JSON list of C-alpha atoms in Angstrom, two decimals:
[
{"chain": "K", "resi": 1, "resn": "UNK", "atom": "CA", "xyz": [-160.59, -0.15, 228.05]},
{"chain": "K", "resi": 2, "resn": "UNK", "atom": "CA", "xyz": [-160.50, 3.12, 229.72]},
{"chain": "K", "resi": 3, "resn": "UNK", "atom": "CA", "xyz": [-157.50, 3.64, 227.42]},
{"chain": "K", "resi": 4, "resn": "UNK", "atom": "CA", "xyz": [-158.74, 3.51, 224.93]},
{"chain": "K", "resi": 5, "resn": "UNK", "atom": "CA", "xyz": [-161.79, 5.36, 225.34]},
{"chain": "K", "resi": 6, "resn": "UNK", "atom": "CA", "xyz": [-159.56, 8.09, 226.81]},
{"chain": "K", "resi": 7, "resn": "UNK", "atom": "CA", "xyz": [-157.76, 8.17, 223.24]},
{"chain": "K", "resi": 8, "resn": "UNK", "atom": "CA", "xyz": [-160.28, 8.33, 221.53]},
{"chain": "K", "resi": 9, "resn": "UNK", "atom": "CA", "xyz": [-162.17, 11.26, 223.21]},
{"chain": "K", "resi": 10, "resn": "UNK", "atom": "CA", "xyz": [-158.72, 12.63, 223.23]},
{"chain": "K", "resi": 11, "resn": "UNK", "atom": "CA", "xyz": [-158.24, 12.91, 219.37]},
{"chain": "K", "resi": 12, "resn": "UNK", "atom": "CA", "xyz": [-162.09, 14.51, 219.30]},
{"chain": "K", "resi": 13, "resn": "UNK", "atom": "CA", "xyz": [-160.90, 17.35, 221.14]},
{"chain": "K", "resi": 14, "resn": "UNK", "atom": "CA", "xyz": [-158.84, 18.29, 218.62]},
{"chain": "K", "resi": 15, "resn": "UNK", "atom": "CA", "xyz": [-160.25, 17.32, 215.47]},
{"chain": "K", "resi": 16, "resn": "UNK", "atom": "CA", "xyz": [-163.39, 19.40, 215.82]},
{"chain": "K", "resi": 17, "resn": "UNK", "atom": "CA", "xyz": [-162.51, 22.96, 214.41]},
{"chain": "K", "resi": 18, "resn": "UNK", "atom": "CA", "xyz": [-162.67, 24.14, 218.02]},
{"chain": "K", "resi": 19, "resn": "UNK", "atom": "CA", "xyz": [-161.58, 23.94, 221.28]},
{"chain": "K", "resi": 20, "resn": "UNK", "atom": "CA", "xyz": [-164.01, 22.39, 224.52]},
{"chain": "K", "resi": 21, "resn": "UNK", "atom": "CA", "xyz": [-163.34, 22.38, 227.79]},
{"chain": "K", "resi": 22, "resn": "UNK", "atom": "CA", "xyz": [-166.20, 20.08, 228.17]},
{"chain": "K", "resi": 23, "resn": "UNK", "atom": "CA", "xyz": [-164.83, 16.86, 226.50]},
{"chain": "K", "resi": 24, "resn": "UNK", "atom": "CA", "xyz": [-161.17, 17.94, 228.43]},
{"chain": "K", "resi": 25, "resn": "UNK", "atom": "CA", "xyz": [-163.13, 17.73, 231.60]},
{"chain": "K", "resi": 26, "resn": "UNK", "atom": "CA", "xyz": [-164.93, 14.27, 231.19]},
{"chain": "K", "resi": 27, "resn": "UNK", "atom": "CA", "xyz": [-161.80, 12.81, 230.15]},
{"chain": "K", "resi": 28, "resn": "UNK", "atom": "CA", "xyz": [-160.21, 14.41, 233.26]},
{"chain": "K", "resi": 29, "resn": "UNK", "atom": "CA", "xyz": [-162.69, 12.99, 235.13]},
{"chain": "K", "resi": 30, "resn": "UNK", "atom": "CA", "xyz": [-162.76, 9.16, 234.12]},
{"chain": "K", "resi": 31, "resn": "UNK", "atom": "CA", "xyz": [-158.98, 9.60, 234.95]},
{"chain": "K", "resi": 32, "resn": "UNK", "atom": "CA", "xyz": [-159.58, 11.09, 238.33]},
{"chain": "K", "resi": 33, "resn": "UNK", "atom": "CA", "xyz": [-157.29, 14.32, 236.76]},
{"chain": "K", "resi": 34, "resn": "UNK", "atom": "CA", "xyz": [-157.67, 17.32, 238.86]},
{"chain": "K", "resi": 35, "resn": "UNK", "atom": "CA", "xyz": [-160.31, 20.04, 236.99]},
{"chain": "K", "resi": 36, "resn": "UNK", "atom": "CA", "xyz": [-158.78, 23.27, 238.49]},
{"chain": "K", "resi": 37, "resn": "UNK", "atom": "CA", "xyz": [-154.79, 24.52, 238.08]},
{"chain": "K", "resi": 38, "resn": "UNK", "atom": "CA", "xyz": [-153.14, 27.51, 236.22]},
{"chain": "K", "resi": 39, "resn": "UNK", "atom": "CA", "xyz": [-153.81, 25.42, 232.61]},
{"chain": "K", "resi": 40, "resn": "UNK", "atom": "CA", "xyz": [-156.93, 25.03, 233.47]},
{"chain": "K", "resi": 41, "resn": "UNK", "atom": "CA", "xyz": [-157.13, 28.36, 233.90]},
{"chain": "K", "resi": 42, "resn": "UNK", "atom": "CA", "xyz": [-155.83, 29.32, 230.33]},
{"chain": "K", "resi": 43, "resn": "UNK", "atom": "CA", "xyz": [-158.08, 27.31, 228.88]},
{"chain": "K", "resi": 44, "resn": "UNK", "atom": "CA", "xyz": [-161.31, 28.04, 229.75]},
{"chain": "K", "resi": 45, "resn": "UNK", "atom": "CA", "xyz": [-161.30, 31.39, 227.96]},
{"chain": "K", "resi": 46, "resn": "UNK", "atom": "CA", "xyz": [-160.93, 29.63, 225.15]},
{"chain": "K", "resi": 47, "resn": "UNK", "atom": "CA", "xyz": [-164.19, 27.23, 225.48]},
{"chain": "K", "resi": 48, "resn": "UNK", "atom": "CA", "xyz": [-165.56, 27.20, 222.24]},
{"chain": "K", "resi": 49, "resn": "UNK", "atom": "CA", "xyz": [-163.46, 29.37, 220.23]},
{"chain": "K", "resi": 50, "resn": "UNK", "atom": "CA", "xyz": [-162.46, 27.93, 216.64]},
{"chain": "K", "resi": 51, "resn": "UNK", "atom": "CA", "xyz": [-159.09, 26.82, 216.17]},
{"chain": "K", "resi": 52, "resn": "UNK", "atom": "CA", "xyz": [-158.22, 28.73, 213.08]},
{"chain": "K", "resi": 53, "resn": "UNK", "atom": "CA", "xyz": [-159.18, 31.99, 215.47]},
{"chain": "K", "resi": 54, "resn": "UNK", "atom": "CA", "xyz": [-156.29, 31.62, 217.42]},
{"chain": "K", "resi": 55, "resn": "UNK", "atom": "CA", "xyz": [-152.88, 32.82, 216.87]},
{"chain": "K", "resi": 56, "resn": "UNK", "atom": "CA", "xyz": [-150.74, 30.02, 215.52]},
{"chain": "K", "resi": 57, "resn": "UNK", "atom": "CA", "xyz": [-148.82, 30.11, 218.84]},
{"chain": "K", "resi": 58, "resn": "UNK", "atom": "CA", "xyz": [-152.08, 29.81, 221.11]},
{"chain": "K", "resi": 59, "resn": "UNK", "atom": "CA", "xyz": [-152.86, 26.63, 219.38]},
{"chain": "K", "resi": 60, "resn": "UNK", "atom": "CA", "xyz": [-149.74, 24.83, 219.22]},
{"chain": "K", "resi": 61, "resn": "UNK", "atom": "CA", "xyz": [-149.40, 25.33, 223.03]},
{"chain": "K", "resi": 62, "resn": "UNK", "atom": "CA", "xyz": [-152.91, 23.67, 223.86]},
{"chain": "K", "resi": 63, "resn": "UNK", "atom": "CA", "xyz": [-152.08, 20.42, 223.91]},
{"chain": "K", "resi": 64, "resn": "UNK", "atom": "CA", "xyz": [-149.24, 20.76, 226.25]},
{"chain": "K", "resi": 65, "resn": "UNK", "atom": "CA", "xyz": [-151.66, 21.92, 228.38]},
{"chain": "K", "resi": 66, "resn": "UNK", "atom": "CA", "xyz": [-154.28, 19.32, 228.00]},
{"chain": "K", "resi": 67, "resn": "UNK", "atom": "CA", "xyz": [-151.26, 17.87, 228.79]},
{"chain": "K", "resi": 68, "resn": "UNK", "atom": "CA", "xyz": [-150.06, 19.58, 231.97]},
{"chain": "K", "resi": 69, "resn": "UNK", "atom": "CA", "xyz": [-154.12, 18.96, 232.98]},
{"chain": "K", "resi": 70, "resn": "UNK", "atom": "CA", "xyz": [-154.67, 15.06, 232.20]},
{"chain": "K", "resi": 71, "resn": "UNK", "atom": "CA", "xyz": [-150.80, 14.69, 233.95]},
{"chain": "K", "resi": 72, "resn": "UNK", "atom": "CA", "xyz": [-151.07, 16.94, 237.25]},
{"chain": "K", "resi": 73, "resn": "UNK", "atom": "CA", "xyz": [-152.39, 14.11, 239.07]},
{"chain": "K", "resi": 74, "resn": "UNK", "atom": "CA", "xyz": [-149.44, 11.86, 238.11]},
{"chain": "K", "resi": 75, "resn": "UNK", "atom": "CA", "xyz": [-147.36, 14.45, 239.35]},
{"chain": "K", "resi": 76, "resn": "UNK", "atom": "CA", "xyz": [-148.94, 15.18, 242.21]},
{"chain": "K", "resi": 77, "resn": "UNK", "atom": "CA", "xyz": [-148.36, 11.67, 243.89]},
{"chain": "K", "resi": 78, "resn": "UNK", "atom": "CA", "xyz": [-144.41, 12.00, 242.81]},
{"chain": "K", "resi": 79, "resn": "UNK", "atom": "CA", "xyz": [-144.46, 15.18, 244.07]},
{"chain": "K", "resi": 80, "resn": "UNK", "atom": "CA", "xyz": [-145.91, 13.88, 247.27]},
{"chain": "K", "resi": 81, "resn": "UNK", "atom": "CA", "xyz": [-143.41, 10.79, 247.13]},
{"chain": "K", "resi": 82, "resn": "UNK", "atom": "CA", "xyz": [-140.50, 13.34, 246.96]},
{"chain": "K", "resi": 83, "resn": "UNK", "atom": "CA", "xyz": [-141.88, 15.41, 249.71]},
{"chain": "K", "resi": 84, "resn": "UNK", "atom": "CA", "xyz": [-141.77, 12.62, 252.41]},
{"chain": "K", "resi": 85, "resn": "UNK", "atom": "CA", "xyz": [-139.40, 10.63, 251.10]},
{"chain": "K", "resi": 86, "resn": "UNK", "atom": "CA", "xyz": [-137.09, 9.87, 254.35]},
{"chain": "K", "resi": 87, "resn": "UNK", "atom": "CA", "xyz": [-140.10, 10.64, 256.36]},
{"chain": "K", "resi": 88, "resn": "UNK", "atom": "CA", "xyz": [-140.85, 8.47, 259.15]},
{"chain": "K", "resi": 89, "resn": "UNK", "atom": "CA", "xyz": [-144.64, 8.03, 260.03]}
]
Protein backbone atom coordinates (compact mmCIF):
# COMPACT_ATOMS: atom_id res chain seq x y z
CA UNK A 1 0.00 0.00 0.00
CA UNK A 2 2.84 2.38 0.89
CA UNK A 3 4.31 1.92 -2.59
CA UNK A 4 0.98 2.86 -4.19
CA UNK A 5 0.73 5.96 -2.00
CA UNK A 6 4.29 7.00 -2.90
CA UNK A 7 3.62 6.41 -6.60
CA UNK A 8 0.42 8.50 -6.57
CA UNK A 9 2.05 11.29 -4.55
CA UNK A 10 5.11 11.37 -6.80
CA UNK A 11 2.94 11.56 -9.91
CA UNK A 12 1.09 14.49 -8.34
CA UNK A 13 4.45 16.18 -7.70
CA UNK A 14 5.17 16.25 -11.44
CA UNK A 15 1.66 16.85 -12.81
CA UNK A 16 1.06 20.10 -10.96
CA UNK A 17 2.07 23.28 -12.76
CA UNK A 18 4.56 24.12 -10.01
CA UNK A 19 7.08 22.39 -7.76
CA UNK A 20 5.89 21.76 -4.19
CA UNK A 21 8.63 20.68 -1.81
CA UNK A 22 6.03 20.06 0.91
CA UNK A 23 4.69 17.12 -1.10
CA UNK A 24 8.22 15.80 -1.55
CA UNK A 25 8.89 16.12 2.19
CA UNK A 26 5.71 14.16 2.98
CA UNK A 27 6.80 11.37 0.62
CA UNK A 28 10.29 11.29 2.16
CA UNK A 29 8.87 11.11 5.67
CA UNK A 30 6.59 8.24 4.64
CA UNK A 31 9.56 6.18 3.43
CA UNK A 32 11.87 7.34 6.26
CA UNK A 33 14.24 9.16 3.89
CA UNK A 34 16.24 12.09 5.26
CA UNK A 35 14.79 15.53 4.55
CA UNK A 36 18.08 17.43 4.51
CA UNK A 37 21.07 17.39 2.22
CA UNK A 38 22.42 18.90 -0.96
CA UNK A 39 19.50 18.01 -3.22
CA UNK A 40 17.04 19.33 -0.64
CA UNK A 41 18.99 22.59 -0.43
CA UNK A 42 18.77 23.03 -4.20
CA UNK A 43 15.06 22.22 -4.37
CA UNK A 44 13.92 24.38 -1.44
CA UNK A 45 14.17 27.73 -3.32
CA UNK A 46 12.01 26.25 -6.09
CA UNK A 47 9.02 25.80 -3.76
CA UNK A 48 5.91 27.04 -5.61
CA UNK A 49 7.89 28.06 -8.70
CA UNK A 50 5.96 27.25 -11.88
CA UNK A 51 7.70 24.67 -14.04
CA UNK A 52 7.00 26.94 -17.04
CA UNK A 53 9.07 29.70 -15.41
CA UNK A 54 12.14 27.48 -15.02
CA UNK A 55 14.89 27.15 -17.62
CA UNK A 56 14.57 23.80 -19.42
CA UNK A 57 17.86 22.53 -18.01
CA UNK A 58 16.65 23.14 -14.44
CA UNK A 59 13.22 21.64 -15.12
CA UNK A 60 14.87 18.50 -16.51
CA UNK A 61 17.12 18.20 -13.44
CA UNK A 62 14.27 18.19 -10.92
CA UNK A 63 13.34 14.49 -11.29
CA UNK A 64 17.00 13.59 -10.71
CA UNK A 65 17.15 15.77 -7.59
CA UNK A 66 13.90 14.26 -6.34
CA UNK A 67 15.36 10.79 -6.89
CA UNK A 68 18.44 11.81 -4.93
CA UNK A 69 16.23 12.96 -2.05
CA UNK A 70 14.14 9.81 -1.98
CA UNK A 71 17.03 7.34 -2.28
CA UNK A 72 19.30 9.02 0.31
CA UNK A 73 18.37 6.51 3.04
CA UNK A 74 19.19 3.56 0.78
CA UNK A 75 22.55 5.10 -0.23
CA UNK A 76 23.45 5.82 3.39
CA UNK A 77 22.75 2.21 4.40
CA UNK A 78 24.89 0.96 1.51
CA UNK A 79 27.71 3.34 2.45
CA UNK A 80 27.65 2.18 6.08
CA UNK A 81 27.66 -1.47 4.98
CA UNK A 82 30.62 -0.81 2.69
CA UNK A 83 32.49 1.09 5.40
CA UNK A 84 31.96 -1.69 7.94
CA UNK A 85 32.66 -4.56 5.56
CA UNK A 86 35.40 -6.65 7.06
CA UNK A 87 35.32 -4.84 10.42
CA UNK A 88 35.07 -7.17 13.41
CA UNK A 89 32.84 -5.81 16.15
